[in-house]
GROMACS .gro file of N, CA, C and O in nm:
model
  296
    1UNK      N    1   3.067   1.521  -1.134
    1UNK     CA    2   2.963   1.420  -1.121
    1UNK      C    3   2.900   1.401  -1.260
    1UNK      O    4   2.873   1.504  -1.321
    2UNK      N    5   2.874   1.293  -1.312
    2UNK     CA    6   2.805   1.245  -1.422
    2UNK      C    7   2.677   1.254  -1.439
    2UNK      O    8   2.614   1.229  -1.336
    3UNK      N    9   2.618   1.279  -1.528
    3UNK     CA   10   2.427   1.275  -1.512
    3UNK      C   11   2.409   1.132  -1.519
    3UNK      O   12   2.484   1.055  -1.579
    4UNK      N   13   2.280   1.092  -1.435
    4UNK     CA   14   2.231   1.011  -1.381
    4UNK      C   15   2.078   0.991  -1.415
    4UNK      O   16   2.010   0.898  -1.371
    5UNK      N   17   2.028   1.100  -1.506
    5UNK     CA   18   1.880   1.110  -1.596
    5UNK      C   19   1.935   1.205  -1.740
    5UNK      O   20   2.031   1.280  -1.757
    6UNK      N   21   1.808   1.154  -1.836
    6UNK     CA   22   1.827   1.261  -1.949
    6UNK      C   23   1.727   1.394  -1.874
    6UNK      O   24   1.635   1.378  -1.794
    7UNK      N   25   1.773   1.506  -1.921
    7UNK     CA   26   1.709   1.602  -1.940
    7UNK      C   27   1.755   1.705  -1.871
    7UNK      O   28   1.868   1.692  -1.823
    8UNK      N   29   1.669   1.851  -1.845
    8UNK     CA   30   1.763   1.941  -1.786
    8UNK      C   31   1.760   1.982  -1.663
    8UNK      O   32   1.657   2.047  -1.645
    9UNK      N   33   1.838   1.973  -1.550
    9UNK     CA   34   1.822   2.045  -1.423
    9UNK      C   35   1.789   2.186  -1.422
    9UNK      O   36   1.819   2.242  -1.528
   10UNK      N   37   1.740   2.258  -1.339
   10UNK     CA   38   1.722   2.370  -1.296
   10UNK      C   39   1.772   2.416  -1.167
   10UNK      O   40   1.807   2.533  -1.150
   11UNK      N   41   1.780   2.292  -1.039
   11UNK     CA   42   1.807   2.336  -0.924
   11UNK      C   43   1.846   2.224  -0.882
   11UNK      O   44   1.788   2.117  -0.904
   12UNK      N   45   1.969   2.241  -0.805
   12UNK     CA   46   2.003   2.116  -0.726
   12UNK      C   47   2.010   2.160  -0.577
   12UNK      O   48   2.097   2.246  -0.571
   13UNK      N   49   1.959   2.140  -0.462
   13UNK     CA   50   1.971   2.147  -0.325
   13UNK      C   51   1.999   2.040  -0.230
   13UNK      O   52   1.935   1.935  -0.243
   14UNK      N   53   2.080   2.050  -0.140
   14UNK     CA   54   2.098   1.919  -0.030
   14UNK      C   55   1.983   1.989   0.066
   14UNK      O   56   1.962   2.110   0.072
   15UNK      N   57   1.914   1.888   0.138
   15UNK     CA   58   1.815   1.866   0.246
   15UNK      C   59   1.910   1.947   0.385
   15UNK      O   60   2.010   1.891   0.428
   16UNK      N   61   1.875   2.049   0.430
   16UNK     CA   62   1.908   2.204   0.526
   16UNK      C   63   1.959   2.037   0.648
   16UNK      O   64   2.062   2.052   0.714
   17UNK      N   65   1.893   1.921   0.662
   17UNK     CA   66   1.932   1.850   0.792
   17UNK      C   67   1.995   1.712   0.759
   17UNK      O   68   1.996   1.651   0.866
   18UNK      N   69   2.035   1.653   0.685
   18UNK     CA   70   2.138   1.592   0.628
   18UNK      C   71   2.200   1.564   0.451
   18UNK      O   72   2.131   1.502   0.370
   19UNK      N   73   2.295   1.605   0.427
   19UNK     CA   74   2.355   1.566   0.328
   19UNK      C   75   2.343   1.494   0.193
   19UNK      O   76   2.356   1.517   0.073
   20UNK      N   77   2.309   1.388   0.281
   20UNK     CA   78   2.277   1.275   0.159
   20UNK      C   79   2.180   1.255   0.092
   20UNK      O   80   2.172   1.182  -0.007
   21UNK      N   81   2.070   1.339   0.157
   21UNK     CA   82   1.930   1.387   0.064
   21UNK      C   83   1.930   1.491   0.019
   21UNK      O   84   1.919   1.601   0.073
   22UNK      N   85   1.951   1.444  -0.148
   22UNK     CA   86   1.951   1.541  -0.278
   22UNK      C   87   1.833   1.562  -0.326
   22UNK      O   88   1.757   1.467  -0.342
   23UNK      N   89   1.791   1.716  -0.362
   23UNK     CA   90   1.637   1.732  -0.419
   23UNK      C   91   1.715   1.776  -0.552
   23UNK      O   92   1.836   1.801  -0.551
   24UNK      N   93   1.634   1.784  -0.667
   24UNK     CA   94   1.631   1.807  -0.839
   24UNK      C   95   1.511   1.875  -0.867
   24UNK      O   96   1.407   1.836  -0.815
   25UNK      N   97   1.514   1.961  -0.936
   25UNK     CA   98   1.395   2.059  -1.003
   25UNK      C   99   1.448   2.002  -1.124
   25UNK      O  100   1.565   2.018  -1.158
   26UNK      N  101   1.340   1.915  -1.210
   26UNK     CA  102   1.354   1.879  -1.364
   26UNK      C  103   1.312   1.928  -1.476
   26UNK      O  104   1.195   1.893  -1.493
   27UNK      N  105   1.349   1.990  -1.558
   27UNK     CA  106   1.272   2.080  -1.685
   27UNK      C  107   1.221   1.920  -1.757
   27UNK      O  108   1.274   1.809  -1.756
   28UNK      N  109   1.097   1.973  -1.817
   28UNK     CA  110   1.038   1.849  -1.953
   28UNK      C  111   1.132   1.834  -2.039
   28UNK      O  112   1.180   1.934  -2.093
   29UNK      N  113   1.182   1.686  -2.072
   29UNK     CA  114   1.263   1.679  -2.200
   29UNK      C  115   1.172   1.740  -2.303
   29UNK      O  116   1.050   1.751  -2.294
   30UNK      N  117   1.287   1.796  -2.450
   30UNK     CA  118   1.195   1.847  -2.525
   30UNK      C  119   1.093   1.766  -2.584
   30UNK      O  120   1.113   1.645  -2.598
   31UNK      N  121   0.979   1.823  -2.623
   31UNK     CA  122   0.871   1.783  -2.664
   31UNK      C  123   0.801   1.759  -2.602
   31UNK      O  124   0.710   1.683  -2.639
   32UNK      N  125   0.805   1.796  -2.511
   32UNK     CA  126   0.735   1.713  -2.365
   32UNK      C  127   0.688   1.530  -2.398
   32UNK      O  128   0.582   1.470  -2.413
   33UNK      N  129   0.828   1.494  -2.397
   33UNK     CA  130   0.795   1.371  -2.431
   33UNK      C  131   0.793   1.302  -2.251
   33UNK      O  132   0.723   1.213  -2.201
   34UNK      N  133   0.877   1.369  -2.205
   34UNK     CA  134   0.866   1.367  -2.023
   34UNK      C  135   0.846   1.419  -1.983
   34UNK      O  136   0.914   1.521  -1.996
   35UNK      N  137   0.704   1.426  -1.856
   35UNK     CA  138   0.751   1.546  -1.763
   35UNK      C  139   0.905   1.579  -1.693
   35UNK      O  140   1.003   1.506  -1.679
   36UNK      N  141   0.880   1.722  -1.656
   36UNK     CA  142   0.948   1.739  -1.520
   36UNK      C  143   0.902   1.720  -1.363
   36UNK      O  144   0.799   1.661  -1.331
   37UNK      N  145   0.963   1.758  -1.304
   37UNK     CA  146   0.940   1.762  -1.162
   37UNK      C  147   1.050   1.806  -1.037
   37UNK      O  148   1.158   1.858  -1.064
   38UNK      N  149   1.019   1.785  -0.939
   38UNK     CA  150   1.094   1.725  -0.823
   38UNK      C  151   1.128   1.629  -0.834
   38UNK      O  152   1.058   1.546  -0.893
   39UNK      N  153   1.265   1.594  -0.777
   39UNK     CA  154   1.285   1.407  -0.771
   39UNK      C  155   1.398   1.457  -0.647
   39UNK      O  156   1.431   1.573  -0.621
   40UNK      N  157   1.449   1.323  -0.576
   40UNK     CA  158   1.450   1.315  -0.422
   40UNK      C  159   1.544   1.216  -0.474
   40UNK      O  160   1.519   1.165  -0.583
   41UNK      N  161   1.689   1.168  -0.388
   41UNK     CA  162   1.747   1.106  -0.391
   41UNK      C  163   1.809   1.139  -0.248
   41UNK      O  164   1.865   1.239  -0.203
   42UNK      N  165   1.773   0.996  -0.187
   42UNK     CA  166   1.836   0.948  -0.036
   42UNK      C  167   1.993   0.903   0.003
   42UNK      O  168   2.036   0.856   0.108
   43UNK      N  169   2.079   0.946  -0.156
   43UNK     CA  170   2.226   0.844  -0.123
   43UNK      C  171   2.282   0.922  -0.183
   43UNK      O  172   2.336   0.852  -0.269
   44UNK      N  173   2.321   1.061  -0.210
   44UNK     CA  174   2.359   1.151  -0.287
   44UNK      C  175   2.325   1.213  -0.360
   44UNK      O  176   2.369   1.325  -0.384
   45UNK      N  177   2.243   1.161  -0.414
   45UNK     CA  178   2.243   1.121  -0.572
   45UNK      C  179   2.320   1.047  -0.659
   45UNK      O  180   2.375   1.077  -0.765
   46UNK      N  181   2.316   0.980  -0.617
   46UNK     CA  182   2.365   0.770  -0.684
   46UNK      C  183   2.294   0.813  -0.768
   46UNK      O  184   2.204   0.895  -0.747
   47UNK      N  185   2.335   0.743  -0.924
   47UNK     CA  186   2.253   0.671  -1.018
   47UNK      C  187   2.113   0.574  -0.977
   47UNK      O  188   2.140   0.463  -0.932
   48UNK      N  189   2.038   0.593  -0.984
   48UNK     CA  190   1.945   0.502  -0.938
   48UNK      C  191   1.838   0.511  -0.789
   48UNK      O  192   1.741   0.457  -0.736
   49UNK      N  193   1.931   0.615  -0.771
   49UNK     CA  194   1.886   0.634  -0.622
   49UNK      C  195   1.736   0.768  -0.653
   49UNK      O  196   1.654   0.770  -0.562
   50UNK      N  197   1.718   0.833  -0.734
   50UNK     CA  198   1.667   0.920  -0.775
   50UNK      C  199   1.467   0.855  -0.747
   50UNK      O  200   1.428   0.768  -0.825
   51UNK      N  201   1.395   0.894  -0.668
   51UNK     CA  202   1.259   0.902  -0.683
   51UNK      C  203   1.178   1.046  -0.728
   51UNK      O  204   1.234   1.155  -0.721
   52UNK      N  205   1.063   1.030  -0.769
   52UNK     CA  206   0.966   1.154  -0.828
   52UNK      C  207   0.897   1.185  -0.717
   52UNK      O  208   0.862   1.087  -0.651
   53UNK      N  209   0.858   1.322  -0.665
   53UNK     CA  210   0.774   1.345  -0.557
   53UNK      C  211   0.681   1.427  -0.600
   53UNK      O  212   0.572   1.446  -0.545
   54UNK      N  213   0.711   1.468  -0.680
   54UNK     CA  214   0.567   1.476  -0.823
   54UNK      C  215   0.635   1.524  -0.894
   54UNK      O  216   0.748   1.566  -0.871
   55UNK      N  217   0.553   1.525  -1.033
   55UNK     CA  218   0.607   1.544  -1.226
   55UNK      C  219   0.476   1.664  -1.253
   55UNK      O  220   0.373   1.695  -1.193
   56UNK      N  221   0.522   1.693  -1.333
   56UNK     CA  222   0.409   1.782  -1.383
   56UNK      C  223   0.464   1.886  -1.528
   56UNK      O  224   0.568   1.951  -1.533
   57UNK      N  225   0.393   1.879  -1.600
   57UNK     CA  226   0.468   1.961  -1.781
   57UNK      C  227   0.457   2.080  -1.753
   57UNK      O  228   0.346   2.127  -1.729
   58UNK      N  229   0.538   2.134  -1.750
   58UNK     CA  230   0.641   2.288  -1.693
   58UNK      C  231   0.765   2.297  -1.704
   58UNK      O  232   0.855   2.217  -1.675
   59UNK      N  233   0.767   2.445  -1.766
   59UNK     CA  234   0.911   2.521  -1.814
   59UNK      C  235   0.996   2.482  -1.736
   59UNK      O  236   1.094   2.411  -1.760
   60UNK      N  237   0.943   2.551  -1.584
   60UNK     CA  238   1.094   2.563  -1.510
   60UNK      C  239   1.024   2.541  -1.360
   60UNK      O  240   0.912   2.590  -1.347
   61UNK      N  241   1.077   2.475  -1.251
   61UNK     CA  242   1.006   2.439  -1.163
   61UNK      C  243   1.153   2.530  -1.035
   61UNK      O  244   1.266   2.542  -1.083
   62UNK      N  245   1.132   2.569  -0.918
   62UNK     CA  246   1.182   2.617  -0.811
   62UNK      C  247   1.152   2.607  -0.741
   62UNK      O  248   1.030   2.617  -0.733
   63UNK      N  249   1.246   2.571  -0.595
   63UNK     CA  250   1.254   2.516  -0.473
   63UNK      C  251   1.334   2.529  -0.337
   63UNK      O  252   1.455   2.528  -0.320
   64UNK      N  253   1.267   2.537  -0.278
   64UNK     CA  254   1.359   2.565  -0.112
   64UNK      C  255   1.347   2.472  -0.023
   64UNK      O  256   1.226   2.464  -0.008
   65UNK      N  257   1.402   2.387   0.054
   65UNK     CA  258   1.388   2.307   0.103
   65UNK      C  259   1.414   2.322   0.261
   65UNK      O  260   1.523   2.277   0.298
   66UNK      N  261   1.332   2.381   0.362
   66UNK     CA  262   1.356   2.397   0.503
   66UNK      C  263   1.312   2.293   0.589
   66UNK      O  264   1.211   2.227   0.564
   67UNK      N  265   1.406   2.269   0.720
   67UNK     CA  266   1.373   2.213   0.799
   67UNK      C  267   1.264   2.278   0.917
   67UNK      O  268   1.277   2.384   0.978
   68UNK      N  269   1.168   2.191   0.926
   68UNK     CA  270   1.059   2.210   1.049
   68UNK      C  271   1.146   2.224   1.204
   68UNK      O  272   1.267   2.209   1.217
   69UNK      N  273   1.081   2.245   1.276
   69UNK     CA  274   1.055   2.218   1.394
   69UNK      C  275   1.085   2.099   1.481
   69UNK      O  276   1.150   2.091   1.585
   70UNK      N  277   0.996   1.976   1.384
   70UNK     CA  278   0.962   1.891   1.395
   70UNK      C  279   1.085   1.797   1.351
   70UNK      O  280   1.038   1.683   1.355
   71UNK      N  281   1.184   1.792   1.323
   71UNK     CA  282   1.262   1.754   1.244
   71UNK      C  283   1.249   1.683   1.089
   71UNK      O  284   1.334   1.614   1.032
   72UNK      N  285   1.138   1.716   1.047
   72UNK     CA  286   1.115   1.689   0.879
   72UNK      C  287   1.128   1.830   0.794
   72UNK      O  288   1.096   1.946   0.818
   73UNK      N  289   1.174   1.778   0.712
   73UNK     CA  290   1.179   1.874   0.609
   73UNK      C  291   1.073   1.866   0.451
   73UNK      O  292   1.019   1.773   0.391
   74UNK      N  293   1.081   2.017   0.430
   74UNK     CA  294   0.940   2.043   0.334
   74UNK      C  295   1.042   2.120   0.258
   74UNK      O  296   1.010   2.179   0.155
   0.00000   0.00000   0.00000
């Protein structure tokens, strides 16, 4: 698979209740000229498909992604 943003991953996870929702843990490009964050992609992770579910300037960000009860996932 090709990158689809500049900068560096830390974690890639598929969503525990379907597939096609990709989560990203993003390191700050250097200089912190960008944050990092979480970002969420509903189609694989397509090019383009990628949203922020928050940013924030930090080293290294980590993540687990479980399904509820309820059928949403956190």
């Amino acid at each position: 698979m090709a990158p689809v943003w500049a900068g560096q991953v830390n974690e890639v996870k598929f969503d525990p209740t379907n597939p096609d929702v990709v989560y990203a843990a993003q390191a700050p490009l250097a200089g912190g000229i960008a944050t990092g964050g979480l970002l969420r992609s509903t189609a694989g992770g397509a090019a383009g498909s990628w949203e922020t579910i928050f940013s924030l300037v930090r080293g290294r960000f980590s993540f687990s992604p479980v399904a509820l009860p309820n059928g949403r996932t956190r």
